[in-house]
Amino acid sequence: MSATIEYVRFDTDDVAGLTAQRDALIDRLRERYGADFLGAHLVRFDDGSLADLLLWASPDAAARAAEEMPGDPAAAGFFGRIGTVHEMRHAEVLHSADRG
């Protein structure tokens, strides 16, 4: 299975508010992109910055979502709490393993 990781590292002044809006964002991604949305992890680094790691079925789905979602009213509660975006990249998944 081919997949694409979307990596976005950013700052927020409202971690609690951002994480509280996370379920609504994930619900919207599932609703809007269906089987193209494979999963997501929100992480915090030691310096306080956050990263969103989203797994997509294809680079086209990742690019489409990156363009469409910041302006989606259903996701405004999440995106409105994002401050400075330090980096956003897409990468092809070459190998995956689970806990198996």
PDB file of N, CA and C in Angstrom:
ATOM      1  N   MET A   1       0.829  -1.173   0.000  1.00  0.00           N
ATOM      2  CA  MET A   1       0.000   0.000   0.000  1.00  0.00           C
ATOM      3  C   MET A   1       0.879   1.243   0.000  1.00  0.00           C
ATOM      4  N   SER A   2       0.655   2.129  -0.909  1.00  0.00           N
ATOM      5  CA  SER A   2       1.347   3.406  -0.965  1.00  0.00           C
ATOM      6  C   SER A   2       0.584   4.401  -0.088  1.00  0.00           C
ATOM      7  N   ALA A   3       1.303   5.273   0.565  1.00  0.00           N
ATOM      8  CA  ALA A   3       0.669   6.282   1.416  1.00  0.00           C
ATOM      9  C   ALA A   3       1.560   7.508   1.468  1.00  0.00           C
ATOM     10  N   THR A   4       0.991   8.590   1.969  1.00  0.00           N
ATOM     11  CA  THR A   4       1.699   9.853   2.097  1.00  0.00           C
ATOM     12  C   THR A   4       1.515  10.392   3.510  1.00  0.00           C
ATOM     13  N   ILE A   5       2.603  10.852   4.096  1.00  0.00           N
ATOM     14  CA  ILE A   5       2.569  11.525   5.395  1.00  0.00           C
ATOM     15  C   ILE A   5       2.551  13.028   5.142  1.00  0.00           C
ATOM     16  N   GLU A   6       1.657  13.715   5.817  1.00  0.00           N
ATOM     17  CA  GLU A   6       1.672  15.169   5.830  1.00  0.00           C
ATOM     18  C   GLU A   6       2.202  15.593   7.194  1.00  0.00           C
ATOM     19  N   TYR A   7       3.246  16.414   7.188  1.00  0.00           N
ATOM     20  CA  TYR A   7       3.903  16.862   8.409  1.00  0.00           C
ATOM     21  C   TYR A   7       3.770  18.376   8.479  1.00  0.00           C
ATOM     22  N   VAL A   8       3.153  18.872   9.553  1.00  0.00           N
ATOM     23  CA  VAL A   8       3.005  20.309   9.753  1.00  0.00           C
ATOM     24  C   VAL A   8       3.453  20.625  11.180  1.00  0.00           C
ATOM     25  N   ARG A   9       4.521  21.435  11.312  1.00  0.00           N
ATOM     26  CA  ARG A   9       5.000  21.849  12.636  1.00  0.00           C
ATOM     27  C   ARG A   9       4.621  23.305  12.836  1.00  0.00           C
ATOM     28  N   PHE A  10       4.012  23.598  14.002  1.00  0.00           N
ATOM     29  CA  PHE A  10       3.467  24.932  14.242  1.00  0.00           C
ATOM     30  C   PHE A  10       3.453  25.270  15.723  1.00  0.00           C
ATOM     31  N   ASP A  11       3.149  26.522  16.026  1.00  0.00           N
ATOM     32  CA  ASP A  11       2.985  27.005  17.400  1.00  0.00           C
ATOM     33  C   ASP A  11       1.509  27.288  17.654  1.00  0.00           C
ATOM     34  N   THR A  12       1.140  27.274  18.918  1.00  0.00           N
ATOM     35  CA  THR A  12      -0.181  27.701  19.349  1.00  0.00           C
ATOM     36  C   THR A  12      -0.062  28.317  20.739  1.00  0.00           C
ATOM     37  N   ASP A  13      -0.911  29.286  21.013  1.00  0.00           N
ATOM     38  CA  ASP A  13      -0.997  29.871  22.349  1.00  0.00           C
ATOM     39  C   ASP A  13      -2.088  29.191  23.173  1.00  0.00           C
ATOM     40  N   ASP A  14      -2.774  28.232  22.560  1.00  0.00           N
ATOM     41  CA  ASP A  14      -3.937  27.606  23.203  1.00  0.00           C
ATOM     42  C   ASP A  14      -3.942  26.100  22.929  1.00  0.00           C
ATOM     43  N   VAL A  15      -3.020  25.391  23.564  1.00  0.00           N
ATOM     44  CA  VAL A  15      -2.916  23.941  23.357  1.00  0.00           C
ATOM     45  C   VAL A  15      -4.209  23.241  23.768  1.00  0.00           C
ATOM     46  N   ALA A  16      -4.761  23.620  24.909  1.00  0.00           N
ATOM     47  CA  ALA A  16      -5.985  22.970  25.386  1.00  0.00           C
ATOM     48  C   ALA A  16      -7.143  23.203  24.419  1.00  0.00           C
ATOM     49  N   GLY A  17      -7.287  24.423  23.938  1.00  0.00           N
ATOM     50  CA  GLY A  17      -8.356  24.729  22.987  1.00  0.00           C
ATOM     51  C   GLY A  17      -8.162  24.013  21.660  1.00  0.00           C
ATOM     52  N   LEU A  18      -6.915  23.952  21.205  1.00  0.00           N
ATOM     53  CA  LEU A  18      -6.616  23.263  19.952  1.00  0.00           C
ATOM     54  C   LEU A  18      -6.936  21.772  20.063  1.00  0.00           C
ATOM     55  N   THR A  19      -6.476  21.143  21.140  1.00  0.00           N
ATOM     56  CA  THR A  19      -6.742  19.712  21.291  1.00  0.00           C
ATOM     57  C   THR A  19      -8.224  19.438  21.509  1.00  0.00           C
ATOM     58  N   ALA A  20      -8.935  20.385  22.130  1.00  0.00           N
ATOM     59  CA  ALA A  20     -10.381  20.213  22.308  1.00  0.00           C
ATOM     60  C   ALA A  20     -11.116  20.218  20.968  1.00  0.00           C
ATOM     61  N   GLN A  21     -10.547  20.895  19.978  1.00  0.00           N
ATOM     62  CA  GLN A  21     -11.153  20.950  18.647  1.00  0.00           C
ATOM     63  C   GLN A  21     -10.696  19.805  17.743  1.00  0.00           C
ATOM     64  N   ARG A  22      -9.814  18.974  18.232  1.00  0.00           N
ATOM     65  CA  ARG A  22      -9.208  17.908  17.425  1.00  0.00           C
ATOM     66  C   ARG A  22     -10.238  16.904  16.910  1.00  0.00           C
ATOM     67  N   ASP A  23     -11.156  16.467  17.757  1.00  0.00           N
ATOM     68  CA  ASP A  23     -12.153  15.484  17.320  1.00  0.00           C
ATOM     69  C   ASP A  23     -13.021  16.015  16.183  1.00  0.00           C
ATOM     70  N   ALA A  24     -13.390  17.290  16.249  1.00  0.00           N
ATOM     71  CA  ALA A  24     -14.191  17.883  15.183  1.00  0.00           C
ATOM     72  C   ALA A  24     -13.405  17.910  13.877  1.00  0.00           C
ATOM     73  N   LEU A  25     -12.109  18.209  13.959  1.00  0.00           N
ATOM     74  CA  LEU A  25     -11.270  18.192  12.757  1.00  0.00           C
ATOM     75  C   LEU A  25     -11.201  16.786  12.170  1.00  0.00           C
ATOM     76  N   ILE A  26     -10.934  15.804  13.010  1.00  0.00           N
ATOM     77  CA  ILE A  26     -10.818  14.419  12.528  1.00  0.00           C
ATOM     78  C   ILE A  26     -12.140  13.952  11.925  1.00  0.00           C
ATOM     79  N   ASP A  27     -13.243  14.261  12.572  1.00  0.00           N
ATOM     80  CA  ASP A  27     -14.558  13.904  12.016  1.00  0.00           C
ATOM     81  C   ASP A  27     -14.741  14.512  10.630  1.00  0.00           C
ATOM     82  N   ARG A  28     -14.327  15.772  10.480  1.00  0.00           N
ATOM     83  CA  ARG A  28     -14.474  16.449   9.185  1.00  0.00           C
ATOM     84  C   ARG A  28     -13.572  15.816   8.130  1.00  0.00           C
ATOM     85  N   LEU A  29     -12.357  15.448   8.496  1.00  0.00           N
ATOM     86  CA  LEU A  29     -11.459  14.783   7.550  1.00  0.00           C
ATOM     87  C   LEU A  29     -12.055  13.453   7.088  1.00  0.00           C
ATOM     88  N   ARG A  30     -12.597  12.694   8.013  1.00  0.00           N
ATOM     89  CA  ARG A  30     -13.227  11.408   7.657  1.00  0.00           C
ATOM     90  C   ARG A  30     -14.426  11.624   6.738  1.00  0.00           C
ATOM     91  N   GLU A  31     -15.232  12.616   7.064  1.00  0.00           N
ATOM     92  CA  GLU A  31     -16.433  12.908   6.282  1.00  0.00           C
ATOM     93  C   GLU A  31     -16.072  13.378   4.872  1.00  0.00           C
ATOM     94  N   ARG A  32     -15.124  14.274   4.791  1.00  0.00           N
ATOM     95  CA  ARG A  32     -14.811  14.905   3.506  1.00  0.00           C
ATOM     96  C   ARG A  32     -13.933  14.046   2.604  1.00  0.00           C
ATOM     97  N   TYR A  33     -13.013  13.264   3.183  1.00  0.00           N
ATOM     98  CA  TYR A  33     -12.030  12.530   2.369  1.00  0.00           C
ATOM     99  C   TYR A  33     -12.186  11.017   2.425  1.00  0.00           C
ATOM    100  N   GLY A  34     -13.080  10.520   3.259  1.00  0.00           N
ATOM    101  CA  GLY A  34     -13.384   9.093   3.287  1.00  0.00           C
ATOM    102  C   GLY A  34     -12.156   8.222   3.421  1.00  0.00           C
ATOM    103  N   ALA A  35     -12.052   7.238   2.549  1.00  0.00           N
ATOM    104  CA  ALA A  35     -10.967   6.260   2.604  1.00  0.00           C
ATOM    105  C   ALA A  35      -9.600   6.859   2.292  1.00  0.00           C
ATOM    106  N   ASP A  36      -9.553   8.082   1.767  1.00  0.00           N
ATOM    107  CA  ASP A  36      -8.260   8.728   1.499  1.00  0.00           C
ATOM    108  C   ASP A  36      -7.585   9.206   2.781  1.00  0.00           C
ATOM    109  N   PHE A  37      -8.363   9.427   3.851  1.00  0.00           N
ATOM    110  CA  PHE A  37      -7.803   9.826   5.139  1.00  0.00           C
ATOM    111  C   PHE A  37      -7.566   8.564   5.961  1.00  0.00           C
ATOM    112  N   LEU A  38      -6.310   8.297   6.303  1.00  0.00           N
ATOM    113  CA  LEU A  38      -5.959   7.042   6.971  1.00  0.00           C
ATOM    114  C   LEU A  38      -5.688   7.181   8.461  1.00  0.00           C
ATOM    115  N   GLY A  39      -5.390   8.377   8.935  1.00  0.00           N
ATOM    116  CA  GLY A  39      -5.127   8.540  10.365  1.00  0.00           C
ATOM    117  C   GLY A  39      -4.345   9.800  10.655  1.00  0.00           C
ATOM    118  N   ALA A  40      -4.166  10.106  11.955  1.00  0.00           N
ATOM    119  CA  ALA A  40      -3.459  11.325  12.344  1.00  0.00           C
ATOM    120  C   ALA A  40      -2.937  11.216  13.767  1.00  0.00           C
ATOM    121  N   HIS A  41      -1.856  11.930  14.002  1.00  0.00           N
ATOM    122  CA  HIS A  41      -1.277  12.068  15.342  1.00  0.00           C
ATOM    123  C   HIS A  41      -0.919  13.533  15.540  1.00  0.00           C
ATOM    124  N   LEU A  42      -1.249  14.069  16.700  1.00  0.00           N
ATOM    125  CA  LEU A  42      -0.848  15.412  17.090  1.00  0.00           C
ATOM    126  C   LEU A  42       0.191  15.246  18.187  1.00  0.00           C
ATOM    127  N   VAL A  43       1.366  15.854  18.009  1.00  0.00           N
ATOM    128  CA  VAL A  43       2.457  15.674  18.969  1.00  0.00           C
ATOM    129  C   VAL A  43       3.000  17.029  19.413  1.00  0.00           C
ATOM    130  N   ARG A  44       3.635  17.028  20.604  1.00  0.00           N
ATOM    131  CA  ARG A  44       4.275  18.247  21.111  1.00  0.00           C
ATOM    132  C   ARG A  44       5.757  17.959  21.309  1.00  0.00           C
ATOM    133  N   PHE A  45       6.584  18.874  20.833  1.00  0.00           N
ATOM    134  CA  PHE A  45       8.035  18.773  20.990  1.00  0.00           C
ATOM    135  C   PHE A  45       8.474  19.422  22.292  1.00  0.00           C
ATOM    136  N   ASP A  46       9.714  19.156  22.702  1.00  0.00           N
ATOM    137  CA  ASP A  46      10.267  19.720  23.936  1.00  0.00           C
ATOM    138  C   ASP A  46      10.264  21.244  23.936  1.00  0.00           C
ATOM    139  N   ASP A  47      10.363  21.862  22.756  1.00  0.00           N
ATOM    140  CA  ASP A  47      10.377  23.329  22.689  1.00  0.00           C
ATOM    141  C   ASP A  47       8.978  23.938  22.748  1.00  0.00           C
ATOM    142  N   GLY A  48       7.935  23.098  22.873  1.00  0.00           N
ATOM    143  CA  GLY A  48       6.561  23.573  22.965  1.00  0.00           C
ATOM    144  C   GLY A  48       5.818  23.630  21.647  1.00  0.00           C
ATOM    145  N   SER A  49       6.544  23.516  20.527  1.00  0.00           N
ATOM    146  CA  SER A  49       5.862  23.509  19.237  1.00  0.00           C
ATOM    147  C   SER A  49       5.121  22.188  19.067  1.00  0.00           C
ATOM    148  N   LEU A  50       4.148  22.193  18.177  1.00  0.00           N
ATOM    149  CA  LEU A  50       3.333  21.019  17.901  1.00  0.00           C
ATOM    150  C   LEU A  50       3.566  20.572  16.475  1.00  0.00           C
ATOM    151  N   ALA A  51       3.235  19.328  16.200  1.00  0.00           N
ATOM    152  CA  ALA A  51       3.261  18.819  14.829  1.00  0.00           C
ATOM    153  C   ALA A  51       2.032  17.965  14.615  1.00  0.00           C
ATOM    154  N   ASP A  52       1.453  18.138  13.462  1.00  0.00           N
ATOM    155  CA  ASP A  52       0.353  17.294  13.028  1.00  0.00           C
ATOM    156  C   ASP A  52       0.925  16.336  12.002  1.00  0.00           C
ATOM    157  N   LEU A  53       0.750  15.056  12.232  1.00  0.00           N
ATOM    158  CA  LEU A  53       1.220  14.013  11.329  1.00  0.00           C
ATOM    159  C   LEU A  53      -0.012  13.294  10.815  1.00  0.00           C
ATOM    160  N   LEU A  54      -0.327  13.525   9.553  1.00  0.00           N
ATOM    161  CA  LEU A  54      -1.532  12.938   8.960  1.00  0.00           C
ATOM    162  C   LEU A  54      -1.127  11.922   7.910  1.00  0.00           C
ATOM    163  N   LEU A  55      -1.840  10.826   7.864  1.00  0.00           N
ATOM    164  CA  LEU A  55      -1.559   9.766   6.900  1.00  0.00           C
ATOM    165  C   LEU A  55      -2.664   9.746   5.860  1.00  0.00           C
ATOM    166  N   TRP A  56      -2.247   9.842   4.598  1.00  0.00           N
ATOM    167  CA  TRP A  56      -3.161   9.899   3.463  1.00  0.00           C
ATOM    168  C   TRP A  56      -2.902   8.749   2.510  1.00  0.00           C
ATOM    169  N   ALA A  57      -3.917   8.350   1.767  1.00  0.00           N
ATOM    170  CA  ALA A  57      -3.805   7.250   0.823  1.00  0.00           C
ATOM    171  C   ALA A  57      -2.965   7.615  -0.395  1.00  0.00           C
ATOM    172  N   SER A  58      -2.835   8.909  -0.690  1.00  0.00           N
ATOM    173  CA  SER A  58      -2.092   9.319  -1.882  1.00  0.00           C
ATOM    174  C   SER A  58      -1.581  10.748  -1.717  1.00  0.00           C
ATOM    175  N   PRO A  59      -0.583  11.123  -2.514  1.00  0.00           N
ATOM    176  CA  PRO A  59      -0.122  12.512  -2.455  1.00  0.00           C
ATOM    177  C   PRO A  59      -1.188  13.488  -2.941  1.00  0.00           C
ATOM    178  N   ASP A  60      -2.026  13.067  -3.873  1.00  0.00           N
ATOM    179  CA  ASP A  60      -3.091  13.936  -4.361  1.00  0.00           C
ATOM    180  C   ASP A  60      -4.095  14.254  -3.259  1.00  0.00           C
ATOM    181  N   ALA A  61      -4.463  13.254  -2.468  1.00  0.00           N
ATOM    182  CA  ALA A  61      -5.393  13.478  -1.361  1.00  0.00           C
ATOM    183  C   ALA A  61      -4.778  14.412  -0.321  1.00  0.00           C
ATOM    184  N   ALA A  62      -3.495  14.222  -0.018  1.00  0.00           N
ATOM    185  CA  ALA A  62      -2.810  15.079   0.948  1.00  0.00           C
ATOM    186  C   ALA A  62      -2.765  16.520   0.454  1.00  0.00           C
ATOM    187  N   ALA A  63      -2.436  16.710  -0.808  1.00  0.00           N
ATOM    188  CA  ALA A  63      -2.350  18.060  -1.373  1.00  0.00           C
ATOM    189  C   ALA A  63      -3.722  18.729  -1.407  1.00  0.00           C
ATOM    190  N   ARG A  64      -4.733  17.964  -1.769  1.00  0.00           N
ATOM    191  CA  ARG A  64      -6.096  18.510  -1.816  1.00  0.00           C
ATOM    192  C   ARG A  64      -6.541  18.962  -0.422  1.00  0.00           C
ATOM    193  N   ALA A  65      -6.321  18.131   0.575  1.00  0.00           N
ATOM    194  CA  ALA A  65      -6.721  18.472   1.939  1.00  0.00           C
ATOM    195  C   ALA A  65      -5.937  19.677   2.461  1.00  0.00           C
ATOM    196  N   ALA A  66      -4.646  19.738   2.162  1.00  0.00           N
ATOM    197  CA  ALA A  66      -3.827  20.864   2.615  1.00  0.00           C
ATOM    198  C   ALA A  66      -4.334  22.175   2.035  1.00  0.00           C
ATOM    199  N   GLU A  67      -4.852  22.125   0.840  1.00  0.00           N
ATOM    200  CA  GLU A  67      -5.389  23.329   0.206  1.00  0.00           C
ATOM    201  C   GLU A  67      -6.786  23.674   0.716  1.00  0.00           C
ATOM    202  N   GLU A  68      -7.613  22.664   0.915  1.00  0.00           N
ATOM    203  CA  GLU A  68      -9.025  22.893   1.234  1.00  0.00           C
ATOM    204  C   GLU A  68      -9.325  23.097   2.718  1.00  0.00           C
ATOM    205  N   MET A  69      -8.670  22.353   3.582  1.00  0.00           N
ATOM    206  CA  MET A  69      -9.089  22.321   4.986  1.00  0.00           C
ATOM    207  C   MET A  69      -8.896  23.617   5.774  1.00  0.00           C
ATOM    208  N   PRO A  70      -7.825  24.380   5.565  1.00  0.00           N
ATOM    209  CA  PRO A  70      -7.703  25.608   6.364  1.00  0.00           C
ATOM    210  C   PRO A  70      -8.875  26.579   6.192  1.00  0.00           C
ATOM    211  N   GLY A  71      -9.565  26.536   5.070  1.00  0.00           N
ATOM    212  CA  GLY A  71     -10.706  27.415   4.851  1.00  0.00           C
ATOM    213  C   GLY A  71     -12.053  26.772   5.100  1.00  0.00           C
ATOM    214  N   ASP A  72     -12.071  25.523   5.550  1.00  0.00           N
ATOM    215  CA  ASP A  72     -13.317  24.805   5.796  1.00  0.00           C
ATOM    216  C   ASP A  72     -13.929  25.297   7.111  1.00  0.00           C
ATOM    217  N   PRO A  73     -15.147  25.854   7.079  1.00  0.00           N
ATOM    218  CA  PRO A  73     -15.775  26.370   8.309  1.00  0.00           C
ATOM    219  C   PRO A  73     -15.914  25.314   9.411  1.00  0.00           C
ATOM    220  N   ALA A  74     -16.069  24.054   9.045  1.00  0.00           N
ATOM    221  CA  ALA A  74     -16.219  22.997  10.053  1.00  0.00           C
ATOM    222  C   ALA A  74     -14.920  22.740  10.818  1.00  0.00           C
ATOM    223  N   ALA A  75     -13.799  23.199  10.286  1.00  0.00           N
ATOM    224  CA  ALA A  75     -12.504  22.998  10.937  1.00  0.00           C
ATOM    225  C   ALA A  75     -11.934  24.297  11.508  1.00  0.00           C
ATOM    226  N   ALA A  76     -12.718  25.357  11.476  1.00  0.00           N
ATOM    227  CA  ALA A  76     -12.232  26.675  11.913  1.00  0.00           C
ATOM    228  C   ALA A  76     -11.804  26.690  13.375  1.00  0.00           C
ATOM    229  N   GLY A  77     -12.451  25.929  14.220  1.00  0.00           N
ATOM    230  CA  GLY A  77     -12.085  25.885  15.636  1.00  0.00           C
ATOM    231  C   GLY A  77     -10.674  25.379  15.857  1.00  0.00           C
ATOM    232  N   PHE A  78     -10.232  24.462  15.028  1.00  0.00           N
ATOM    233  CA  PHE A  78      -8.870  23.941  15.110  1.00  0.00           C
ATOM    234  C   PHE A  78      -7.889  24.901  14.456  1.00  0.00           C
ATOM    235  N   PHE A  79      -8.134  25.239  13.192  1.00  0.00           N
ATOM    236  CA  PHE A  79      -7.193  26.065  12.451  1.00  0.00           C
ATOM    237  C   PHE A  79      -7.074  27.475  13.021  1.00  0.00           C
ATOM    238  N   GLY A  80      -8.112  27.970  13.653  1.00  0.00           N
ATOM    239  CA  GLY A  80      -8.066  29.291  14.262  1.00  0.00           C
ATOM    240  C   GLY A  80      -7.140  29.384  15.457  1.00  0.00           C
ATOM    241  N   ARG A  81      -6.715  28.259  15.988  1.00  0.00           N
ATOM    242  CA  ARG A  81      -5.820  28.236  17.145  1.00  0.00           C
ATOM    243  C   ARG A  81      -4.365  27.992  16.749  1.00  0.00           C
ATOM    244  N   ILE A  82      -4.110  27.829  15.464  1.00  0.00           N
ATOM    245  CA  ILE A  82      -2.742  27.633  14.979  1.00  0.00           C
ATOM    246  C   ILE A  82      -2.088  28.996  14.819  1.00  0.00           C
ATOM    247  N   GLY A  83      -0.886  29.119  15.375  1.00  0.00           N
ATOM    248  CA  GLY A  83      -0.109  30.347  15.231  1.00  0.00           C
ATOM    249  C   GLY A  83       0.837  30.227  14.044  1.00  0.00           C
ATOM    250  N   THR A  84       2.110  30.449  14.299  1.00  0.00           N
ATOM    251  CA  THR A  84       3.123  30.377  13.257  1.00  0.00           C
ATOM    252  C   THR A  84       3.297  28.941  12.780  1.00  0.00           C
ATOM    253  N   VAL A  85       3.258  28.752  11.477  1.00  0.00           N
ATOM    254  CA  VAL A  85       3.567  27.448  10.876  1.00  0.00           C
ATOM    255  C   VAL A  85       5.042  27.478  10.496  1.00  0.00           C
ATOM    256  N   HIS A  86       5.826  26.579  11.081  1.00  0.00           N
ATOM    257  CA  HIS A  86       7.268  26.536  10.841  1.00  0.00           C
ATOM    258  C   HIS A  86       7.627  25.693   9.627  1.00  0.00           C
ATOM    259  N   GLU A  87       6.874  24.651   9.408  1.00  0.00           N
ATOM    260  CA  GLU A  87       7.207  23.743   8.304  1.00  0.00           C
ATOM    261  C   GLU A  87       5.989  22.914   7.947  1.00  0.00           C
ATOM    262  N   MET A  88       5.821  22.703   6.646  1.00  0.00           N
ATOM    263  CA  MET A  88       4.781  21.800   6.150  1.00  0.00           C
ATOM    264  C   MET A  88       5.373  21.042   4.978  1.00  0.00           C
ATOM    265  N   ARG A  89       5.290  19.715   5.075  1.00  0.00           N
ATOM    266  CA  ARG A  89       5.875  18.883   4.029  1.00  0.00           C
ATOM    267  C   ARG A  89       5.027  17.635   3.833  1.00  0.00           C
ATOM    268  N   HIS A  90       5.152  17.057   2.662  1.00  0.00           N
ATOM    269  CA  HIS A  90       4.556  15.762   2.359  1.00  0.00           C
ATOM    270  C   HIS A  90       5.686  14.800   2.021  1.00  0.00           C
ATOM    271  N   ALA A  91       5.521  13.559   2.447  1.00  0.00           N
ATOM    272  CA  ALA A  91       6.550  12.550   2.194  1.00  0.00           C
ATOM    273  C   ALA A  91       5.895  11.214   1.854  1.00  0.00           C
ATOM    274  N   GLU A  92       6.514  10.496   0.956  1.00  0.00           N
ATOM    275  CA  GLU A  92       6.043   9.166   0.577  1.00  0.00           C
ATOM    276  C   GLU A  92       6.447   8.164   1.652  1.00  0.00           C
ATOM    277  N   VAL A  93       5.514   7.335   2.079  1.00  0.00           N
ATOM    278  CA  VAL A  93       5.818   6.276   3.040  1.00  0.00           C
ATOM    279  C   VAL A  93       6.462   5.121   2.276  1.00  0.00           C
ATOM    280  N   LEU A  94       7.674   4.768   2.665  1.00  0.00           N
ATOM    281  CA  LEU A  94       8.393   3.681   1.994  1.00  0.00           C
ATOM    282  C   LEU A  94       8.235   2.347   2.710  1.00  0.00           C
ATOM    283  N   HIS A  95       8.032   2.401   4.022  1.00  0.00           N
ATOM    284  CA  HIS A  95       7.884   1.169   4.795  1.00  0.00           C
ATOM    285  C   HIS A  95       7.120   1.474   6.069  1.00  0.00           C
ATOM    286  N   SER A  96       6.241   0.590   6.462  1.00  0.00           N
ATOM    287  CA  SER A  96       5.489   0.733   7.714  1.00  0.00           C
ATOM    288  C   SER A  96       5.541  -0.579   8.483  1.00  0.00           C
ATOM    289  N   ALA A  97       5.447  -0.465   9.777  1.00  0.00           N
ATOM    290  CA  ALA A  97       5.380  -1.649  10.626  1.00  0.00           C
ATOM    291  C   ALA A  97       4.437  -1.321  11.782  1.00  0.00           C
ATOM    292  N   ASP A  98       3.708  -2.311  12.240  1.00  0.00           N
ATOM    293  CA  ASP A  98       2.878  -2.122  13.415  1.00  0.00           C
ATOM    294  C   ASP A  98       3.477  -2.898  14.569  1.00  0.00           C
ATOM    295  N   ARG A  99       2.810  -2.883  15.678  1.00  0.00           N
ATOM    296  CA  ARG A  99       3.340  -3.544  16.863  1.00  0.00           C
ATOM    297  C   ARG A  99       3.404  -5.053  16.705  1.00  0.00           C
ATOM    298  N   GLY A 100       2.640  -5.590  15.761  1.00  0.00           N
ATOM    299  CA  GLY A 100       2.587  -7.004  15.439  1.00  0.00           C
ATOM    300  C   GLY A 100       3.267  -7.898  16.299  1.00  0.00           C
TER     301      GLY A 100
END
